[in-house]
């Protein structure tokens, strides 16, 4: 398995856009059109955001994570955000999500980013285990949303992986 930027594998754009649209729009009854997600992820080399990493098992995209400038318009001061972390079901529980997160943190650190935020409704325990700090809980109509922060300067678990390729 390798982890690389989506921009280095443009042939995976539709696969990643479909993953994100299915998991984060359709399952949550959102209204963002697929084409808008695809266009957003189709980053030009001179743009800072988004940065999307993908996990490849040979030529098959099995997971993704992105660094967005903002992932919650109600919190414009929180920036940037880890967003759209997804691993295909058959590849879960193999540490792929953590490898994607680690590589994203390494990338952020290379850009002198010191704090990254994320939001989750159902994975608080996972992120706490990885060293993320709860910033706030927001009550929503469905279930609470939790905002976490990660201080990259305090990162002790981040390891440069030999199989990353970016």
One Martini backbone bead per residue (centre of mass of N, CA, C, O) as a GRO file, in nm:
protein
  166
    1UNK     BB    1   0.098   0.035   0.020
    2UNK     BB    2   0.007   0.372  -0.066
    3UNK     BB    3   0.065   0.723  -0.007
    4UNK     BB    4  -0.096   0.991  -0.183
    5UNK     BB    5  -0.177   1.222  -0.397
    6UNK     BB    6  -0.434   1.294  -0.601
    7UNK     BB    7  -0.274   1.475  -0.805
    8UNK     BB    8  -0.093   1.208  -0.886
    9UNK     BB    9  -0.406   1.061  -0.936
   10UNK     BB   10  -0.644   1.152  -1.149
   11UNK     BB   11  -0.784   0.866  -1.198
   12UNK     BB   12  -0.916   0.888  -0.884
   13UNK     BB   13  -1.130   1.114  -0.865
   14UNK     BB   14  -1.404   0.962  -0.898
   15UNK     BB   15  -1.367   0.768  -0.663
   16UNK     BB   16  -1.339   0.981  -0.438
   17UNK     BB   17  -1.599   1.139  -0.493
   18UNK     BB   18  -1.781   0.895  -0.441
   19UNK     BB   19  -1.704   0.836  -0.154
   20UNK     BB   20  -1.782   1.116  -0.037
   21UNK     BB   21  -2.072   1.135  -0.138
   22UNK     BB   22  -2.178   0.878  -0.004
   23UNK     BB   23  -2.076   0.924   0.299
   24UNK     BB   24  -2.126   1.267   0.333
   25UNK     BB   25  -2.413   1.297   0.179
   26UNK     BB   26  -2.615   1.063   0.142
   27UNK     BB   27  -2.607   0.946   0.443
   28UNK     BB   28  -2.679   1.267   0.542
   29UNK     BB   29  -2.884   1.408   0.349
   30UNK     BB   30  -2.756   1.575   0.140
   31UNK     BB   31  -2.706   1.832  -0.145
   32UNK     BB   32  -2.442   1.786  -0.269
   33UNK     BB   33  -2.312   1.759  -0.560
   34UNK     BB   34  -2.096   1.558  -0.717
   35UNK     BB   35  -1.963   1.773  -0.908
   36UNK     BB   36  -1.873   1.959  -0.677
   37UNK     BB   37  -1.678   1.764  -0.546
   38UNK     BB   38  -1.502   1.705  -0.786
   39UNK     BB   39  -1.415   1.999  -0.833
   40UNK     BB   40  -1.290   2.049  -0.550
   41UNK     BB   41  -1.071   1.805  -0.578
   42UNK     BB   42  -0.961   1.945  -0.847
   43UNK     BB   43  -0.664   2.035  -0.796
   44UNK     BB   44  -0.445   2.281  -0.828
   45UNK     BB   45  -0.108   2.338  -0.785
   46UNK     BB   46  -0.167   2.656  -0.676
   47UNK     BB   47  -0.334   2.535  -0.446
   48UNK     BB   48  -0.384   2.485  -0.103
   49UNK     BB   49  -0.693   2.398  -0.140
   50UNK     BB   50  -0.717   2.097  -0.131
   51UNK     BB   51  -0.578   1.814   0.038
   52UNK     BB   52  -0.544   1.487  -0.107
   53UNK     BB   53  -0.539   1.165   0.015
   54UNK     BB   54  -0.432   0.830  -0.082
   55UNK     BB   55  -0.502   0.484  -0.076
   56UNK     BB   56  -0.305   0.223  -0.228
   57UNK     BB   57  -0.385  -0.096  -0.375
   58UNK     BB   58  -0.203  -0.059  -0.606
   59UNK     BB   59  -0.477   0.067  -0.809
   60UNK     BB   60  -0.656   0.082  -0.550
   61UNK     BB   61  -0.878   0.277  -0.391
   62UNK     BB   62  -0.920   0.261  -0.014
   63UNK     BB   63  -0.861   0.575   0.062
   64UNK     BB   64  -0.921   0.894   0.247
   65UNK     BB   65  -0.796   1.241   0.286
   66UNK     BB   66  -0.834   1.584   0.402
   67UNK     BB   67  -0.738   1.932   0.356
   68UNK     BB   68  -0.914   2.197   0.480
   69UNK     BB   69  -0.976   2.517   0.542
   70UNK     BB   70  -1.297   2.447   0.578
   71UNK     BB   71  -1.576   2.253   0.769
   72UNK     BB   72  -1.717   2.516   0.932
   73UNK     BB   73  -1.876   2.807   0.892
   74UNK     BB   74  -1.925   2.868   1.210
   75UNK     BB   75  -1.580   2.825   1.219
   76UNK     BB   76  -1.352   3.035   1.083
   77UNK     BB   77  -1.106   3.015   1.297
   78UNK     BB   78  -1.091   2.727   1.208
   79UNK     BB   79  -0.764   2.635   1.083
   80UNK     BB   80  -0.746   2.359   0.951
   81UNK     BB   81  -0.896   2.051   0.812
   82UNK     BB   82  -0.987   1.743   0.877
   83UNK     BB   83  -1.129   1.546   0.604
   84UNK     BB   84  -1.282   1.279   0.467
   85UNK     BB   85  -1.252   1.015   0.622
   86UNK     BB   86  -1.187   0.706   0.431
   87UNK     BB   87  -1.256   0.346   0.440
   88UNK     BB   88  -1.296   0.068   0.314
   89UNK     BB   89  -1.448  -0.185   0.470
   90UNK     BB   90  -1.239  -0.427   0.391
   91UNK     BB   91  -0.988  -0.224   0.519
   92UNK     BB   92  -1.049  -0.225   0.798
   93UNK     BB   93  -0.855  -0.265   1.082
   94UNK     BB   94  -0.533  -0.181   0.951
   95UNK     BB   95  -0.437   0.137   0.988
   96UNK     BB   96  -0.510   0.334   0.749
   97UNK     BB   97  -0.627   0.584   0.882
   98UNK     BB   98  -0.373   0.652   1.048
   99UNK     BB   99  -0.187   0.686   0.803
  100UNK     BB  100  -0.340   0.917   0.676
  101UNK     BB  101  -0.317   1.109   0.914
  102UNK     BB  102  -0.010   1.116   0.938
  103UNK     BB  103   0.041   1.228   0.650
  104UNK     BB  104  -0.120   1.487   0.692
  105UNK     BB  105   0.054   1.596   0.922
  106UNK     BB  106   0.316   1.606   0.767
  107UNK     BB  107   0.217   1.802   0.555
  108UNK     BB  108   0.137   2.032   0.745
  109UNK     BB  109   0.418   2.070   0.871
  110UNK     BB  110   0.554   2.149   0.593
  111UNK     BB  111   0.347   2.421   0.612
  112UNK     BB  112   0.346   2.534   0.915
  113UNK     BB  113   0.134   2.380   1.063
  114UNK     BB  114   0.001   2.353   1.409
  115UNK     BB  115  -0.320   2.322   1.356
  116UNK     BB  116  -0.590   2.083   1.363
  117UNK     BB  117  -0.917   2.013   1.258
  118UNK     BB  118  -1.231   1.845   1.359
  119UNK     BB  119  -1.528   1.653   1.282
  120UNK     BB  120  -1.768   1.461   1.489
  121UNK     BB  121  -2.022   1.209   1.584
  122UNK     BB  122  -1.865   0.889   1.617
  123UNK     BB  123  -1.515   0.931   1.683
  124UNK     BB  124  -1.396   1.033   1.958
  125UNK     BB  125  -1.229   0.797   2.074
  126UNK     BB  126  -1.030   0.775   1.843
  127UNK     BB  127  -0.907   1.064   1.861
  128UNK     BB  128  -0.817   1.052   2.153
  129UNK     BB  129  -0.619   0.814   2.110
  130UNK     BB  130  -0.446   1.009   1.898
  131UNK     BB  131  -0.440   1.312   2.061
  132UNK     BB  132  -0.693   1.460   2.058
  133UNK     BB  133  -0.876   1.765   2.134
  134UNK     BB  134  -1.140   1.886   2.284
  135UNK     BB  135  -1.320   2.188   2.213
  136UNK     BB  136  -1.628   2.107   2.120
  137UNK     BB  137  -1.984   2.096   2.157
  138UNK     BB  138  -2.258   2.047   1.926
  139UNK     BB  139  -2.582   2.095   1.893
  140UNK     BB  140  -2.807   1.893   1.716
  141UNK     BB  141  -3.078   1.739   1.581
  142UNK     BB  142  -2.943   1.459   1.604
  143UNK     BB  143  -2.633   1.499   1.708
  144UNK     BB  144  -2.354   1.553   1.835
  145UNK     BB  145  -2.081   1.770   1.771
  146UNK     BB  146  -1.728   1.730   1.743
  147UNK     BB  147  -1.444   1.926   1.825
  148UNK     BB  148  -1.110   1.897   1.717
  149UNK     BB  149  -0.758   1.911   1.812
  150UNK     BB  150  -0.419   1.935   1.670
  151UNK     BB  151  -0.090   1.949   1.788
  152UNK     BB  152   0.187   1.929   1.597
  153UNK     BB  153   0.417   2.008   1.798
  154UNK     BB  154   0.318   1.744   1.985
  155UNK     BB  155   0.403   1.530   1.793
  156UNK     BB  156   0.487   1.171   1.848
  157UNK     BB  157   0.349   0.959   1.630
  158UNK     BB  158   0.483   1.066   1.384
  159UNK     BB  159   0.561   0.883   1.090
  160UNK     BB  160   0.767   0.806   0.845
  161UNK     BB  161   0.682   0.637   0.561
  162UNK     BB  162   0.808   0.429   0.318
  163UNK     BB  163   0.514   0.412   0.148
  164UNK     BB  164   0.531   0.685   0.077
  165UNK     BB  165   0.449   0.914  -0.226
  166UNK     BB  166   0.514   1.271  -0.182
   0.00000   0.00000   0.00000
